[in-house]
């Protein structure tokens, strides 16, 4: 029972960050709804545990707990499978996402409405692009890129970082190629 409890807890903590709001919850409404039900049950379990902090009493006096934990585990695994499928579609849309782990990709996608949040992950996606310079007024317009060594290269044309993150990253990739062709 305790092993199952810990497994459910770990998976719940991982998925709670994903489905507690944001872009991913909107992209996967069915799974977000499923997770909301799981969350209610988990919070109920944890509330009863707080009231009775003796783990042996909690795990062995409630005969329904093992079945409930198994059900929650199964439901969380369904959410996880859907999330994995979703991440795969994003990787298919922008193949450079294959170079980042699932947690990093979730962080990138979860903050997709803020283009500047991509900054910490640029080196994982683009070779030696450490920083993007955004326009100060039009905050979604990318004007230049900067390497790890501090070399700054202005883009040939402004790249607009609006819409789905994988779409504007594809545009940025094309703009980087065009800029390098123009320079060489």
PDB file of C-alpha atoms in Angstrom:
ATOM      1  CA  UNK A   1       0.000   0.000   0.000  1.00  0.00           C
ATOM      2  CA  UNK A   2       2.775   2.409   0.926  1.00  0.00           C
ATOM      3  CA  UNK A   3       4.688   1.683  -2.308  1.00  0.00           C
ATOM      4  CA  UNK A   4       1.559   2.349  -4.354  1.00  0.00           C
ATOM      5  CA  UNK A   5       0.949   5.492  -2.303  1.00  0.00           C
ATOM      6  CA  UNK A   6       4.439   6.809  -3.082  1.00  0.00           C
ATOM      7  CA  UNK A   7       4.085   5.955  -6.757  1.00  0.00           C
ATOM      8  CA  UNK A   8       0.756   7.803  -6.983  1.00  0.00           C
ATOM      9  CA  UNK A   9       2.214  10.730  -5.057  1.00  0.00           C
ATOM     10  CA  UNK A  10       5.224  11.055  -7.373  1.00  0.00           C
ATOM     11  CA  UNK A  11       3.142  10.844 -10.531  1.00  0.00           C
ATOM     12  CA  UNK A  12       0.559  13.232  -9.099  1.00  0.00           C
ATOM     13  CA  UNK A  13       3.274  15.801  -8.248  1.00  0.00           C
ATOM     14  CA  UNK A  14       4.718  15.568 -11.769  1.00  0.00           C
ATOM     15  CA  UNK A  15       1.365  15.864 -13.531  1.00  0.00           C
ATOM     16  CA  UNK A  16      -0.064  18.449 -11.133  1.00  0.00           C
ATOM     17  CA  UNK A  17       2.440  21.000 -12.409  1.00  0.00           C
ATOM     18  CA  UNK A  18       1.340  20.225 -15.961  1.00  0.00           C
ATOM     19  CA  UNK A  19      -2.433  20.176 -15.534  1.00  0.00           C
ATOM     20  CA  UNK A  20      -2.872  22.841 -12.854  1.00  0.00           C
ATOM     21  CA  UNK A  21      -3.360  25.441 -15.555  1.00  0.00           C
ATOM     22  CA  UNK A  22      -1.636  26.945 -18.516  1.00  0.00           C
ATOM     23  CA  UNK A  23      -1.408  26.083 -22.181  1.00  0.00           C
ATOM     24  CA  UNK A  24      -1.055  22.324 -21.845  1.00  0.00           C
ATOM     25  CA  UNK A  25      -4.257  21.979 -19.823  1.00  0.00           C
ATOM     26  CA  UNK A  26      -6.076  23.904 -22.591  1.00  0.00           C
ATOM     27  CA  UNK A  27      -4.511  21.700 -25.278  1.00  0.00           C
ATOM     28  CA  UNK A  28      -5.558  18.492 -23.484  1.00  0.00           C
ATOM     29  CA  UNK A  29      -8.986  19.349 -21.986  1.00  0.00           C
ATOM     30  CA  UNK A  30     -10.078  15.719 -21.522  1.00  0.00           C
ATOM     31  CA  UNK A  31      -6.937  14.836 -19.609  1.00  0.00           C
ATOM     32  CA  UNK A  32      -7.165  18.042 -17.594  1.00  0.00           C
ATOM     33  CA  UNK A  33     -10.696  17.057 -16.595  1.00  0.00           C
ATOM     34  CA  UNK A  34      -9.529  13.531 -15.714  1.00  0.00           C
ATOM     35  CA  UNK A  35      -6.706  14.975 -13.640  1.00  0.00           C
ATOM     36  CA  UNK A  36      -9.112  17.305 -11.808  1.00  0.00           C
ATOM     37  CA  UNK A  37     -11.018  14.211 -10.614  1.00  0.00           C
ATOM     38  CA  UNK A  38      -7.791  12.516  -9.573  1.00  0.00           C
ATOM     39  CA  UNK A  39      -6.726  15.675  -7.775  1.00  0.00           C
ATOM     40  CA  UNK A  40      -9.960  15.803  -5.750  1.00  0.00           C
ATOM     41  CA  UNK A  41      -9.537  12.190  -4.636  1.00  0.00           C
ATOM     42  CA  UNK A  42      -5.862  12.699  -3.803  1.00  0.00           C
ATOM     43  CA  UNK A  43      -6.564  15.848  -1.782  1.00  0.00           C
ATOM     44  CA  UNK A  44      -9.263  13.933   0.112  1.00  0.00           C
ATOM     45  CA  UNK A  45      -6.771  11.158   0.932  1.00  0.00           C
ATOM     46  CA  UNK A  46      -4.173  13.667   2.053  1.00  0.00           C
ATOM     47  CA  UNK A  47      -6.699  15.581   4.178  1.00  0.00           C
ATOM     48  CA  UNK A  48      -7.637  12.412   6.029  1.00  0.00           C
ATOM     49  CA  UNK A  49      -3.940  11.614   6.450  1.00  0.00           C
ATOM     50  CA  UNK A  50      -3.272  14.986   8.041  1.00  0.00           C
ATOM     51  CA  UNK A  51      -6.058  14.298  10.528  1.00  0.00           C
ATOM     52  CA  UNK A  52      -4.523  10.921  11.392  1.00  0.00           C
ATOM     53  CA  UNK A  53      -0.735  11.118  10.877  1.00  0.00           C
ATOM     54  CA  UNK A  54      -0.093   7.504  11.903  1.00  0.00           C
ATOM     55  CA  UNK A  55       0.776   5.838   8.581  1.00  0.00           C
ATOM     56  CA  UNK A  56      -0.048   2.322   9.729  1.00  0.00           C
ATOM     57  CA  UNK A  57      -3.466   3.355  10.964  1.00  0.00           C
ATOM     58  CA  UNK A  58      -4.228   5.185   7.714  1.00  0.00           C
ATOM     59  CA  UNK A  59      -2.972   2.483   5.345  1.00  0.00           C
ATOM     60  CA  UNK A  60      -4.312  -0.590   7.093  1.00  0.00           C
ATOM     61  CA  UNK A  61      -7.620   0.469   8.647  1.00  0.00           C
ATOM     62  CA  UNK A  62      -9.184   1.734   5.429  1.00  0.00           C
ATOM     63  CA  UNK A  63      -9.948  -1.324   3.278  1.00  0.00           C
ATOM     64  CA  UNK A  64     -10.869   0.819   0.270  1.00  0.00           C
ATOM     65  CA  UNK A  65      -7.501   2.631   0.159  1.00  0.00           C
ATOM     66  CA  UNK A  66      -5.569  -0.023  -1.847  1.00  0.00           C
ATOM     67  CA  UNK A  67      -8.300  -0.110  -4.520  1.00  0.00           C
ATOM     68  CA  UNK A  68      -8.506   3.684  -4.608  1.00  0.00           C
ATOM     69  CA  UNK A  69      -4.741   4.013  -4.958  1.00  0.00           C
ATOM     70  CA  UNK A  70      -4.734   1.450  -7.782  1.00  0.00           C
ATOM     71  CA  UNK A  71      -7.534   3.345  -9.542  1.00  0.00           C
ATOM     72  CA  UNK A  72      -5.691   6.662  -9.145  1.00  0.00           C
ATOM     73  CA  UNK A  73      -2.506   5.050 -10.416  1.00  0.00           C
ATOM     74  CA  UNK A  74      -4.298   3.721 -13.513  1.00  0.00           C
ATOM     75  CA  UNK A  75      -5.894   7.100 -14.192  1.00  0.00           C
ATOM     76  CA  UNK A  76      -2.598   8.942 -13.729  1.00  0.00           C
ATOM     77  CA  UNK A  77      -0.933   6.546 -16.165  1.00  0.00           C
ATOM     78  CA  UNK A  78      -3.634   7.357 -18.738  1.00  0.00           C
ATOM     79  CA  UNK A  79      -2.907  11.056 -18.255  1.00  0.00           C
ATOM     80  CA  UNK A  80       0.814  10.338 -18.620  1.00  0.00           C
ATOM     81  CA  UNK A  81       0.274   8.395 -21.868  1.00  0.00           C
ATOM     82  CA  UNK A  82      -1.796  11.211 -23.336  1.00  0.00           C
ATOM     83  CA  UNK A  83       0.826  13.722 -22.281  1.00  0.00           C
ATOM     84  CA  UNK A  84       3.577  11.623 -23.888  1.00  0.00           C
ATOM     85  CA  UNK A  85       1.564  11.502 -27.121  1.00  0.00           C
ATOM     86  CA  UNK A  86       1.061  15.264 -26.969  1.00  0.00           C
ATOM     87  CA  UNK A  87       4.799  15.851 -26.492  1.00  0.00           C
ATOM     88  CA  UNK A  88       5.502  13.551 -29.441  1.00  0.00           C
ATOM     89  CA  UNK A  89       3.264  15.664 -31.701  1.00  0.00           C
ATOM     90  CA  UNK A  90       5.142  18.781 -30.566  1.00  0.00           C
ATOM     91  CA  UNK A  91       8.448  17.078 -31.319  1.00  0.00           C
ATOM     92  CA  UNK A  92       7.154  16.099 -34.758  1.00  0.00           C
ATOM     93  CA  UNK A  93       6.187  19.746 -35.365  1.00  0.00           C
ATOM     94  CA  UNK A  94       9.600  21.049 -34.301  1.00  0.00           C
ATOM     95  CA  UNK A  95      12.223  18.279 -34.464  1.00  0.00           C
ATOM     96  CA  UNK A  96      14.776  20.180 -32.357  1.00  0.00           C
ATOM     97  CA  UNK A  97      12.496  19.408 -29.387  1.00  0.00           C
ATOM     98  CA  UNK A  98      13.892  15.857 -29.580  1.00  0.00           C
ATOM     99  CA  UNK A  99      17.069  17.250 -27.988  1.00  0.00           C
ATOM    100  CA  UNK A 100      15.302  18.247 -24.762  1.00  0.00           C
ATOM    101  CA  UNK A 101      13.920  16.050 -21.996  1.00  0.00           C
ATOM    102  CA  UNK A 102      10.206  15.753 -21.262  1.00  0.00           C
ATOM    103  CA  UNK A 103      10.355  18.001 -18.160  1.00  0.00           C
ATOM    104  CA  UNK A 104      12.219  20.714 -20.071  1.00  0.00           C
ATOM    105  CA  UNK A 105       9.822  20.451 -23.006  1.00  0.00           C
ATOM    106  CA  UNK A 106       6.878  20.708 -20.613  1.00  0.00           C
ATOM    107  CA  UNK A 107       8.417  23.830 -19.118  1.00  0.00           C
ATOM    108  CA  UNK A 108       8.933  25.336 -22.577  1.00  0.00           C
ATOM    109  CA  UNK A 109       5.409  24.516 -23.719  1.00  0.00           C
ATOM    110  CA  UNK A 110       3.876  25.556 -20.413  1.00  0.00           C
ATOM    111  CA  UNK A 111       5.359  29.026 -20.767  1.00  0.00           C
ATOM    112  CA  UNK A 112       4.668  29.271 -24.495  1.00  0.00           C
ATOM    113  CA  UNK A 113       2.623  32.445 -24.134  1.00  0.00           C
ATOM    114  CA  UNK A 114       5.783  34.256 -22.954  1.00  0.00           C
ATOM    115  CA  UNK A 115       8.366  34.028 -25.771  1.00  0.00           C
ATOM    116  CA  UNK A 116      11.158  35.326 -23.556  1.00  0.00           C
ATOM    117  CA  UNK A 117      10.836  32.297 -21.275  1.00  0.00           C
ATOM    118  CA  UNK A 118      12.640  30.221 -23.936  1.00  0.00           C
ATOM    119  CA  UNK A 119      15.959  31.937 -23.078  1.00  0.00           C
ATOM    120  CA  UNK A 120      17.258  29.350 -20.532  1.00  0.00           C
ATOM    121  CA  UNK A 121      16.643  26.514 -23.009  1.00  0.00           C
ATOM    122  CA  UNK A 122      18.114  27.971 -26.193  1.00  0.00           C
ATOM    123  CA  UNK A 123      21.392  26.058 -26.000  1.00  0.00           C
ATOM    124  CA  UNK A 124      19.445  22.792 -25.831  1.00  0.00           C
ATOM    125  CA  UNK A 125      17.550  23.694 -28.979  1.00  0.00           C
ATOM    126  CA  UNK A 126      19.992  25.703 -31.117  1.00  0.00           C
ATOM    127  CA  UNK A 127      23.733  25.171 -31.426  1.00  0.00           C
ATOM    128  CA  UNK A 128      25.565  28.043 -29.717  1.00  0.00           C
ATOM    129  CA  UNK A 129      22.569  30.379 -29.575  1.00  0.00           C
ATOM    130  CA  UNK A 130      22.624  31.423 -25.930  1.00  0.00           C
ATOM    131  CA  UNK A 131      20.397  34.490 -25.997  1.00  0.00           C
ATOM    132  CA  UNK A 132      17.795  36.167 -28.165  1.00  0.00           C
ATOM    133  CA  UNK A 133      17.389  39.925 -28.251  1.00  0.00           C
ATOM    134  CA  UNK A 134      13.764  41.036 -28.261  1.00  0.00           C
ATOM    135  CA  UNK A 135      12.538  44.474 -29.282  1.00  0.00           C
ATOM    136  CA  UNK A 136      11.896  46.647 -26.218  1.00  0.00           C
ATOM    137  CA  UNK A 137       8.598  48.004 -27.545  1.00  0.00           C
ATOM    138  CA  UNK A 138       7.290  45.058 -29.577  1.00  0.00           C
ATOM    139  CA  UNK A 139       8.212  42.431 -27.004  1.00  0.00           C
ATOM    140  CA  UNK A 140       7.468  39.493 -29.313  1.00  0.00           C
ATOM    141  CA  UNK A 141       9.829  40.666 -32.068  1.00  0.00           C
ATOM    142  CA  UNK A 142      13.231  38.969 -32.114  1.00  0.00           C
ATOM    143  CA  UNK A 143      15.951  41.232 -33.516  1.00  0.00           C
ATOM    144  CA  UNK A 144      19.213  39.386 -32.869  1.00  0.00           C
ATOM    145  CA  UNK A 145      20.861  36.272 -31.479  1.00  0.00           C
ATOM    146  CA  UNK A 146      23.907  36.009 -29.271  1.00  0.00           C
ATOM    147  CA  UNK A 147      26.407  33.170 -28.861  1.00  0.00           C
ATOM    148  CA  UNK A 148      27.906  31.808 -25.658  1.00  0.00           C
ATOM    149  CA  UNK A 149      31.056  33.793 -26.447  1.00  0.00           C
ATOM    150  CA  UNK A 150      29.031  37.023 -26.605  1.00  0.00           C
ATOM    151  CA  UNK A 151      29.080  37.380 -30.386  1.00  0.00           C
ATOM    152  CA  UNK A 152      25.882  39.150 -31.424  1.00  0.00           C
ATOM    153  CA  UNK A 153      24.347  38.739 -34.868  1.00  0.00           C
ATOM    154  CA  UNK A 154      21.409  40.857 -35.982  1.00  0.00           C
ATOM    155  CA  UNK A 155      18.781  38.868 -37.865  1.00  0.00           C
ATOM    156  CA  UNK A 156      18.259  39.834 -41.529  1.00  0.00           C
ATOM    157  CA  UNK A 157      14.578  40.337 -40.748  1.00  0.00           C
ATOM    158  CA  UNK A 158      12.664  40.513 -37.504  1.00  0.00           C
ATOM    159  CA  UNK A 159      11.150  37.200 -36.395  1.00  0.00           C
ATOM    160  CA  UNK A 160       7.762  37.507 -34.691  1.00  0.00           C
ATOM    161  CA  UNK A 161       7.348  35.118 -31.753  1.00  0.00           C
ATOM    162  CA  UNK A 162       3.566  34.778 -31.653  1.00  0.00           C
ATOM    163  CA  UNK A 163       1.256  31.785 -31.780  1.00  0.00           C
ATOM    164  CA  UNK A 164       2.267  28.225 -30.980  1.00  0.00           C
ATOM    165  CA  UNK A 165       5.839  28.089 -29.761  1.00  0.00           C
ATOM    166  CA  UNK A 166       6.860  25.333 -32.180  1.00  0.00           C
ATOM    167  CA  UNK A 167       5.606  27.420 -35.127  1.00  0.00           C
ATOM    168  CA  UNK A 168       7.531  30.553 -34.256  1.00  0.00           C
ATOM    169  CA  UNK A 169      10.624  28.516 -33.413  1.00  0.00           C
ATOM    170  CA  UNK A 170      10.449  27.061 -36.941  1.00  0.00           C
ATOM    171  CA  UNK A 171      10.273  30.620 -38.293  1.00  0.00           C
ATOM    172  CA  UNK A 172      13.215  31.591 -36.080  1.00  0.00           C
ATOM    173  CA  UNK A 173      15.225  28.622 -37.328  1.00  0.00           C
ATOM    174  CA  UNK A 174      14.537  29.632 -40.937  1.00  0.00           C
ATOM    175  CA  UNK A 175      15.458  33.238 -40.145  1.00  0.00           C
ATOM    176  CA  UNK A 176      18.727  32.133 -38.543  1.00  0.00           C
ATOM    177  CA  UNK A 177      19.554  30.142 -41.699  1.00  0.00           C
ATOM    178  CA  UNK A 178      18.665  33.100 -43.941  1.00  0.00           C
ATOM    179  CA  UNK A 179      20.752  35.475 -41.810  1.00  0.00           C
ATOM    180  CA  UNK A 180      23.781  33.196 -41.943  1.00  0.00           C
ATOM    181  CA  UNK A 181      23.386  32.793 -45.720  1.00  0.00           C
ATOM    182  CA  UNK A 182      23.264  36.578 -46.100  1.00  0.00           C
ATOM    183  CA  UNK A 183      26.428  36.991 -44.024  1.00  0.00           C
ATOM    184  CA  UNK A 184      28.390  34.266 -45.783  1.00  0.00           C
TER     185      UNK A 184
END
